[in-house]
Amino acid sequence: MKSIGVVNFSSKPGSVEIREIEKPTIGEDDVLLEVANVGVCGSDLHQWTADHSWHVNYPVVLGHEFGGHIVALGNRVSGWKEGDRVVSETAAVIDPNSPLTRQGLYNLDPTRKGFGYGVNGAMTRFVKVPARCLHTVPENLPFEQACLTEPCSVAYSAVVVNSKIKPGDRVIVLGPGTIGILCAAMARLCGADVAIVGLEADRERLNIAKQYGCEGIVGDASAWANKQDGLGADCVIDAAGASATLKIALELVRPNGHITKVGWGPQPLNFSLDPLVQKNVTLQGSFSHNYPIWEKVLSLLASGTLDVKPIIGGVWELKDWHEAFDQMHSGKVVKSVLKPN
């Protein structure tokens, strides 16, 4: 049985198209998931425009933000049944014997391969998923919201796990994309005063961030950073897709402050890191997420404490993937969601 999928087939720019693909064959520890919704991630766009900085196993079906119903189970899978509503983590292939995996940090296993670049992802009707990746979706949570558990988990990891944010802190987020806005929302949940910074072209997305109680700033955020006592922001979260924004973060952060970098950018740095030393600043990278983070995020989504509806710019059929990608790439919407069937 064949179905269609959104396939990234080459490292050349624009090498994404709809192709017919075979229905996956599952292993003993896998389930077959019928995809209900799949979010378009900035990394999908980067593979489409070929300005990514990670290895891709071409050809590959895109999509790693997804949820759906279990339609088949491998014979060693227990605790799940056909019809269960689930979302999946992204770590499709991990080394169970890695020291990091044994610590529960399989997201940092160097041999990890994720959906949508290492193995086939979910921009198609059926996807093979290891049962260990699954989480139950509460009945009251629609799939078009539940499929965004993954970017919410990226934000939770960056803000709650990897940053030092206390109630009353002043936090600046650089970059009003999906991850930036979700990081801003998470920082608000931590009790911080939050500003999110973008460019002139980002005004619409900054307005969406305001729905989370954040201040939107176009351009220079120095005045906001220094408003409290003149020393800068307690924490800067760099969610922009460029390396150079780290320079801005170093200018905005206060002495003894904290910078968390979660945005990818393959461009080399061309500035001094002396301010990092002089200000005694902590610089923290943040990558991916693990099981307990997903459980926390699903709880926040199901309770309505975290609402992703404001960032969803539309739901497109799979055949209209190009429009969904273009709407995000142009900044007209924060998040596009696809519906494979």
Short mmCIF file of C-alpha atoms in Angstrom, two decimals:
data_model
loop_
_atom_site.label_atom_id
_atom_site.label_comp_id
_atom_site.label_asym_id
_atom_site.label_seq_id
_atom_site.Cartn_x
_atom_site.Cartn_y
_atom_site.Cartn_z
CA MET A 1 0.00 0.00 0.00
CA LYS A 2 1.37 3.39 -0.96
CA SER A 3 0.61 6.88 0.27
CA ILE A 4 2.01 10.33 -0.43
CA GLY A 5 4.62 12.11 1.66
CA VAL A 6 6.50 15.39 1.72
CA VAL A 7 10.02 14.25 0.83
CA ASN A 8 13.33 16.12 1.12
CA PHE A 9 15.35 14.34 -1.58
CA SER A 10 18.58 16.32 -1.96
CA SER A 11 20.85 18.88 -0.31
CA LYS A 12 20.13 21.41 -3.06
CA PRO A 13 17.81 24.33 -2.22
CA GLY A 14 14.15 23.61 -2.94
CA SER A 15 14.59 19.83 -3.03
CA VAL A 16 11.25 19.00 -1.42
CA GLU A 17 8.26 17.51 -3.23
CA ILE A 18 5.27 15.21 -2.83
CA ARG A 19 6.24 11.62 -3.61
CA GLU A 20 4.58 8.25 -3.37
CA ILE A 21 6.07 6.19 -0.53
CA GLU A 22 5.54 2.68 0.78
CA LYS A 23 3.58 2.06 3.96
CA PRO A 24 6.19 1.43 6.71
CA THR A 25 6.87 -2.07 8.02
CA ILE A 26 7.07 -2.03 11.81
CA GLY A 27 9.42 -3.99 14.04
CA GLU A 28 8.67 -5.88 17.23
CA ASP A 29 9.09 -2.81 19.44
CA ASP A 30 7.32 -0.33 17.15
CA VAL A 31 3.81 0.90 16.54
CA LEU A 32 2.32 2.10 13.27
CA LEU A 33 0.79 5.52 13.72
CA GLU A 34 -1.85 7.03 11.46
CA VAL A 35 -0.93 10.70 11.54
CA ALA A 36 -3.70 13.14 12.49
CA ASN A 37 -1.66 16.35 12.39
CA VAL A 38 1.97 17.31 11.90
CA GLY A 39 3.49 20.71 12.60
CA VAL A 40 5.91 22.43 10.25
CA CYS A 41 9.13 23.22 12.10
CA GLY A 42 11.74 25.83 11.29
CA SER A 43 14.15 22.94 10.73
CA ASP A 44 11.84 21.61 7.98
CA LEU A 45 12.09 25.02 6.34
CA HIS A 46 15.89 25.02 6.73
CA GLN A 47 16.10 21.65 4.95
CA TRP A 48 13.81 23.02 2.22
CA THR A 49 16.02 26.08 1.72
CA ALA A 50 19.22 24.02 2.28
CA ASP A 51 20.72 26.31 4.94
CA HIS A 52 20.71 23.71 7.72
CA SER A 53 23.76 22.58 9.72
CA TRP A 54 22.94 18.93 10.47
CA HIS A 55 23.38 15.69 8.54
CA VAL A 56 20.34 14.50 6.59
CA ASN A 57 19.78 10.96 5.28
CA TYR A 58 18.32 11.74 1.82
CA PRO A 59 15.68 11.00 0.69
CA VAL A 60 13.65 11.46 3.87
CA VAL A 61 10.03 12.24 4.71
CA LEU A 62 9.93 15.51 6.67
CA GLY A 63 8.05 16.12 9.91
CA HIS A 64 8.84 15.49 13.58
CA GLU A 65 6.00 17.35 15.37
CA PHE A 66 3.14 14.88 15.17
CA GLY A 67 0.37 12.93 16.78
CA GLY A 68 -2.22 10.40 15.73
CA HIS A 69 -3.86 7.04 16.42
CA ILE A 70 -2.12 3.70 16.82
CA VAL A 71 -3.27 1.33 14.04
CA ALA A 72 -0.85 -1.60 14.54
CA LEU A 73 1.53 -2.83 17.25
CA GLY A 74 4.73 -4.89 17.19
CA ASN A 75 4.47 -8.17 19.06
CA ARG A 76 6.72 -7.02 21.94
CA VAL A 77 4.79 -3.78 22.54
CA SER A 78 2.80 -3.65 25.77
CA GLY A 79 0.81 -0.93 27.49
CA TRP A 80 -0.68 0.38 24.24
CA LYS A 81 -3.58 -0.66 22.04
CA GLU A 82 -5.02 0.12 18.63
CA GLY A 83 -6.94 3.39 18.63
CA ASP A 84 -4.87 5.05 21.38
CA ARG A 85 -4.37 8.80 20.90
CA VAL A 86 -0.66 9.55 21.13
CA VAL A 87 2.13 11.97 20.34
CA SER A 88 5.70 10.90 19.69
CA GLU A 89 9.05 12.16 20.84
CA THR A 90 11.65 12.84 18.15
CA ALA A 91 14.50 10.49 19.14
CA ALA A 92 13.64 7.74 16.65
CA VAL A 93 17.01 5.96 16.93
CA ILE A 94 19.13 5.94 20.10
CA ASP A 95 21.83 3.74 21.58
CA PRO A 96 20.30 2.09 24.68
CA ASN A 97 23.80 1.43 26.03
CA SER A 98 25.02 5.02 25.70
CA PRO A 99 26.02 6.51 29.08
CA LEU A 100 23.74 9.45 28.26
CA THR A 101 20.78 7.20 27.47
CA ARG A 102 21.33 5.38 30.76
CA GLN A 103 21.01 8.77 32.50
CA GLY A 104 17.74 9.47 30.70
CA LEU A 105 19.50 12.01 28.47
CA TYR A 106 19.00 10.05 25.26
CA ASN A 107 18.24 13.35 23.53
CA LEU A 108 21.96 14.11 23.83
CA ASP A 109 23.19 10.71 22.62
CA PRO A 110 25.66 11.52 19.78
CA THR A 111 24.32 8.59 17.70
CA ARG A 112 20.70 9.80 18.01
CA LYS A 113 18.73 10.04 14.78
CA GLY A 114 15.50 12.01 14.68
CA PHE A 115 12.37 11.86 12.58
CA GLY A 116 12.44 14.04 9.48
CA TYR A 117 16.19 14.01 8.92
CA GLY A 118 17.66 10.74 10.23
CA VAL A 119 14.65 8.52 9.51
CA ASN A 120 11.33 9.09 7.75
CA GLY A 121 9.09 11.55 9.53
CA ALA A 122 5.36 12.18 9.73
CA MET A 123 4.41 14.37 6.75
CA THR A 124 2.58 11.36 5.36
CA ARG A 125 -0.33 9.12 6.38
CA PHE A 126 1.54 6.41 8.31
CA VAL A 127 4.76 6.58 10.33
CA LYS A 128 6.71 3.88 12.18
CA VAL A 129 7.40 4.89 15.80
CA PRO A 130 9.29 3.06 18.57
CA ALA A 131 6.82 2.47 21.42
CA ARG A 132 9.26 4.07 23.89
CA CYS A 133 8.64 7.44 22.16
CA LEU A 134 4.89 7.52 22.82
CA HIS A 135 2.86 9.68 25.18
CA THR A 136 -0.90 9.61 25.72
CA VAL A 137 -2.87 12.59 24.43
CA PRO A 138 -5.72 13.55 26.80
CA GLU A 139 -9.17 13.36 25.19
CA ASN A 140 -9.78 17.09 25.63
CA LEU A 141 -6.68 18.08 23.65
CA PRO A 142 -7.21 18.33 19.85
CA PHE A 143 -4.43 16.86 17.70
CA GLU A 144 -3.73 20.14 15.93
CA GLN A 145 -2.65 21.46 19.34
CA ALA A 146 -1.20 18.20 20.66
CA CYS A 147 1.15 17.91 17.66
CA LEU A 148 2.89 21.02 19.02
CA THR A 149 3.95 19.19 22.19
CA GLU A 150 7.41 18.90 20.61
CA PRO A 151 8.19 22.62 20.14
CA CYS A 152 6.61 23.29 23.55
CA SER A 153 9.03 20.72 24.99
CA VAL A 154 11.95 22.49 23.29
CA ALA A 155 10.83 25.69 25.00
CA TYR A 156 10.27 23.99 28.37
CA SER A 157 13.74 22.47 28.21
CA ALA A 158 15.35 25.80 27.29
CA VAL A 159 13.49 27.95 29.82
CA VAL A 160 12.57 25.74 32.78
CA VAL A 161 15.35 23.13 32.71
CA ASN A 162 18.32 24.99 31.24
CA SER A 163 17.79 28.59 32.40
CA LYS A 164 17.89 30.23 35.81
CA ILE A 165 14.63 32.17 35.80
CA LYS A 166 12.93 33.35 39.00
CA PRO A 167 9.65 35.21 39.49
CA GLY A 168 10.25 38.91 38.91
CA ASP A 169 13.25 38.40 36.61
CA ARG A 170 13.48 40.41 33.42
CA VAL A 171 13.86 38.07 30.45
CA ILE A 172 14.49 38.97 26.82
CA VAL A 173 13.79 36.49 24.03
CA LEU A 174 15.48 37.08 20.68
CA GLY A 175 13.50 35.86 17.66
CA PRO A 176 9.68 35.69 17.44
CA GLY A 177 9.41 32.36 15.66
CA THR A 178 7.58 29.36 17.13
CA ILE A 179 10.32 28.50 19.61
CA GLY A 180 10.91 32.13 20.58
CA ILE A 181 7.23 32.81 21.31
CA LEU A 182 6.87 29.54 23.21
CA CYS A 183 10.03 30.35 25.23
CA ALA A 184 8.50 33.73 26.05
CA ALA A 185 5.27 32.04 27.13
CA MET A 186 7.22 29.59 29.33
CA ALA A 187 9.17 32.45 30.93
CA ARG A 188 5.86 34.16 31.73
CA LEU A 189 4.69 30.93 33.39
CA CYS A 190 7.88 31.08 35.50
CA GLY A 191 6.81 34.52 36.73
CA ALA A 192 9.21 36.65 34.68
CA ASP A 193 8.63 39.98 32.96
CA VAL A 194 9.29 39.18 29.32
CA ALA A 195 10.12 41.12 26.17
CA ILE A 196 10.49 39.44 22.78
CA VAL A 197 12.61 41.09 20.10
CA GLY A 198 12.28 40.93 16.33
CA LEU A 199 12.75 42.85 13.10
CA GLU A 200 10.41 45.21 11.29
CA ALA A 201 9.07 42.27 9.26
CA ASP A 202 8.17 40.46 12.52
CA ARG A 203 5.53 42.92 13.75
CA GLU A 204 2.62 40.52 13.23
CA ARG A 205 4.39 37.74 15.10
CA LEU A 206 5.33 40.15 17.89
CA ASN A 207 1.64 41.04 18.20
CA ILE A 208 0.88 37.35 18.68
CA ALA A 209 3.51 37.21 21.43
CA LYS A 210 1.67 40.00 23.21
CA GLN A 211 -1.23 37.58 23.73
CA TYR A 212 1.06 35.76 26.17
CA GLY A 213 1.61 38.93 28.20
CA CYS A 214 4.96 39.78 26.61
CA GLU A 215 6.21 43.11 25.35
CA GLY A 216 7.08 43.12 21.64
CA ILE A 217 10.11 45.14 20.59
CA VAL A 218 11.32 45.90 17.07
CA GLY A 219 15.06 46.50 16.95
CA ASP A 220 17.05 47.70 19.96
CA ALA A 221 15.89 46.32 23.32
CA SER A 222 18.51 48.11 25.44
CA ALA A 223 16.03 50.49 27.07
CA TRP A 224 13.79 47.63 28.20
CA ALA A 225 16.78 45.59 29.39
CA ASN A 226 18.09 48.47 31.48
CA LYS A 227 14.77 49.80 32.78
CA GLN A 228 14.96 48.12 36.20
CA ASP A 229 18.38 49.19 37.43
CA GLY A 230 20.46 50.02 34.36
CA LEU A 231 22.41 46.76 34.38
CA GLY A 232 20.56 44.64 31.80
CA ALA A 233 18.30 41.61 31.63
CA ASP A 234 18.62 38.72 34.08
CA CYS A 235 18.33 36.22 31.25
CA VAL A 236 18.45 36.37 27.47
CA ILE A 237 17.07 33.43 25.49
CA ASP A 238 18.47 33.40 21.97
CA ALA A 239 15.90 31.69 19.77
CA ALA A 240 16.93 33.33 16.50
CA GLY A 241 18.20 31.23 13.60
CA ALA A 242 21.56 32.97 13.43
CA SER A 243 24.83 32.87 15.35
CA ALA A 244 25.31 36.64 15.30
CA THR A 245 22.42 37.25 17.72
CA LEU A 246 24.69 35.98 20.48
CA LYS A 247 26.48 39.32 20.23
CA ILE A 248 23.19 41.11 20.92
CA ALA A 249 22.53 38.77 23.85
CA LEU A 250 25.91 39.63 25.37
CA GLU A 251 25.08 43.33 25.10
CA LEU A 252 21.65 42.96 26.73
CA VAL A 253 22.44 40.58 29.58
CA ARG A 254 23.42 41.92 33.00
CA PRO A 255 26.69 41.05 34.77
CA ASN A 256 26.42 37.60 36.35
CA GLY A 257 23.40 36.97 34.10
CA HIS A 258 22.46 33.99 31.97
CA ILE A 259 22.17 33.39 28.23
CA THR A 260 20.46 30.30 26.84
CA LYS A 261 20.97 29.63 23.14
CA VAL A 262 18.32 27.44 21.56
CA GLY A 263 18.28 28.79 17.98
CA TRP A 264 20.40 27.10 15.30
CA GLY A 265 22.68 29.11 13.03
CA PRO A 266 25.48 27.63 10.93
CA GLN A 267 27.19 30.97 10.29
CA PRO A 268 30.59 31.44 11.97
CA LEU A 269 30.97 34.02 14.73
CA ASN A 270 33.06 37.08 13.92
CA PHE A 271 33.16 38.87 17.25
CA SER A 272 34.99 38.64 20.56
CA LEU A 273 33.57 36.67 23.46
CA ASP A 274 35.41 38.90 25.93
CA PRO A 275 32.12 40.38 27.25
CA LEU A 276 31.15 36.85 28.33
CA VAL A 277 34.24 36.80 30.55
CA GLN A 278 34.07 40.42 31.68
CA LYS A 279 30.42 40.15 32.68
CA ASN A 280 30.84 36.74 34.32
CA VAL A 281 27.93 35.48 32.20
CA THR A 282 26.73 31.87 31.99
CA LEU A 283 26.21 30.69 28.41
CA GLN A 284 24.01 27.59 28.11
CA GLY A 285 23.11 25.60 25.02
CA SER A 286 19.75 23.84 24.97
CA PHE A 287 18.92 20.93 22.67
CA SER A 288 15.82 18.78 22.45
CA HIS A 289 14.01 17.19 25.42
CA ASN A 290 13.28 13.91 27.18
CA TYR A 291 10.41 11.90 28.69
CA PRO A 292 9.65 13.89 31.87
CA ILE A 293 9.59 17.17 29.91
CA TRP A 294 6.97 15.77 27.51
CA GLU A 295 4.78 14.66 30.41
CA LYS A 296 4.96 18.13 32.02
CA VAL A 297 4.13 19.86 28.73
CA LEU A 298 1.16 17.61 27.97
CA SER A 299 -0.16 18.42 31.44
CA LEU A 300 0.20 22.16 30.76
CA LEU A 301 -1.54 21.84 27.38
CA ALA A 302 -4.40 19.69 28.67
CA SER A 303 -5.10 22.04 31.59
CA GLY A 304 -5.04 25.13 29.36
CA THR A 305 -2.20 26.63 31.40
CA LEU A 306 -0.26 26.74 28.14
CA ASP A 307 -2.38 27.64 25.12
CA VAL A 308 -0.86 27.11 21.67
CA LYS A 309 -3.91 28.24 19.70
CA PRO A 310 -2.59 31.81 19.20
CA ILE A 311 0.48 30.60 17.28
CA ILE A 312 -1.36 28.27 14.86
CA GLY A 313 -1.70 30.21 11.62
CA GLY A 314 -3.67 27.56 9.76
CA VAL A 315 -4.13 23.88 8.93
CA TRP A 316 -3.32 22.72 5.39
CA GLU A 317 -3.84 19.45 3.57
CA LEU A 318 -0.64 17.57 2.79
CA LYS A 319 -0.86 18.39 -0.91
CA ASP A 320 -0.74 22.09 0.00
CA TRP A 321 2.54 21.71 1.91
CA HIS A 322 4.25 24.39 -0.24
CA GLU A 323 1.79 27.07 0.82
CA ALA A 324 2.09 26.00 4.47
CA PHE A 325 5.89 26.20 4.26
CA ASP A 326 5.82 29.52 2.43
CA GLN A 327 3.41 31.12 4.90
CA MET A 328 5.83 30.30 7.73
CA HIS A 329 8.97 31.14 5.80
CA SER A 330 7.63 34.58 4.87
CA GLY A 331 6.66 35.27 8.48
CA LYS A 332 2.95 35.58 7.71
CA VAL A 333 2.16 32.88 10.26
CA VAL A 334 4.06 31.61 13.28
CA LYS A 335 3.16 27.94 12.91
CA SER A 336 1.70 25.95 10.03
CA VAL A 337 0.05 22.60 10.68
CA LEU A 338 -0.53 19.87 8.08
CA LYS A 339 -3.35 17.30 8.02
CA PRO A 340 -2.25 14.18 6.09
CA ASN A 341 -5.71 12.59 5.75
#
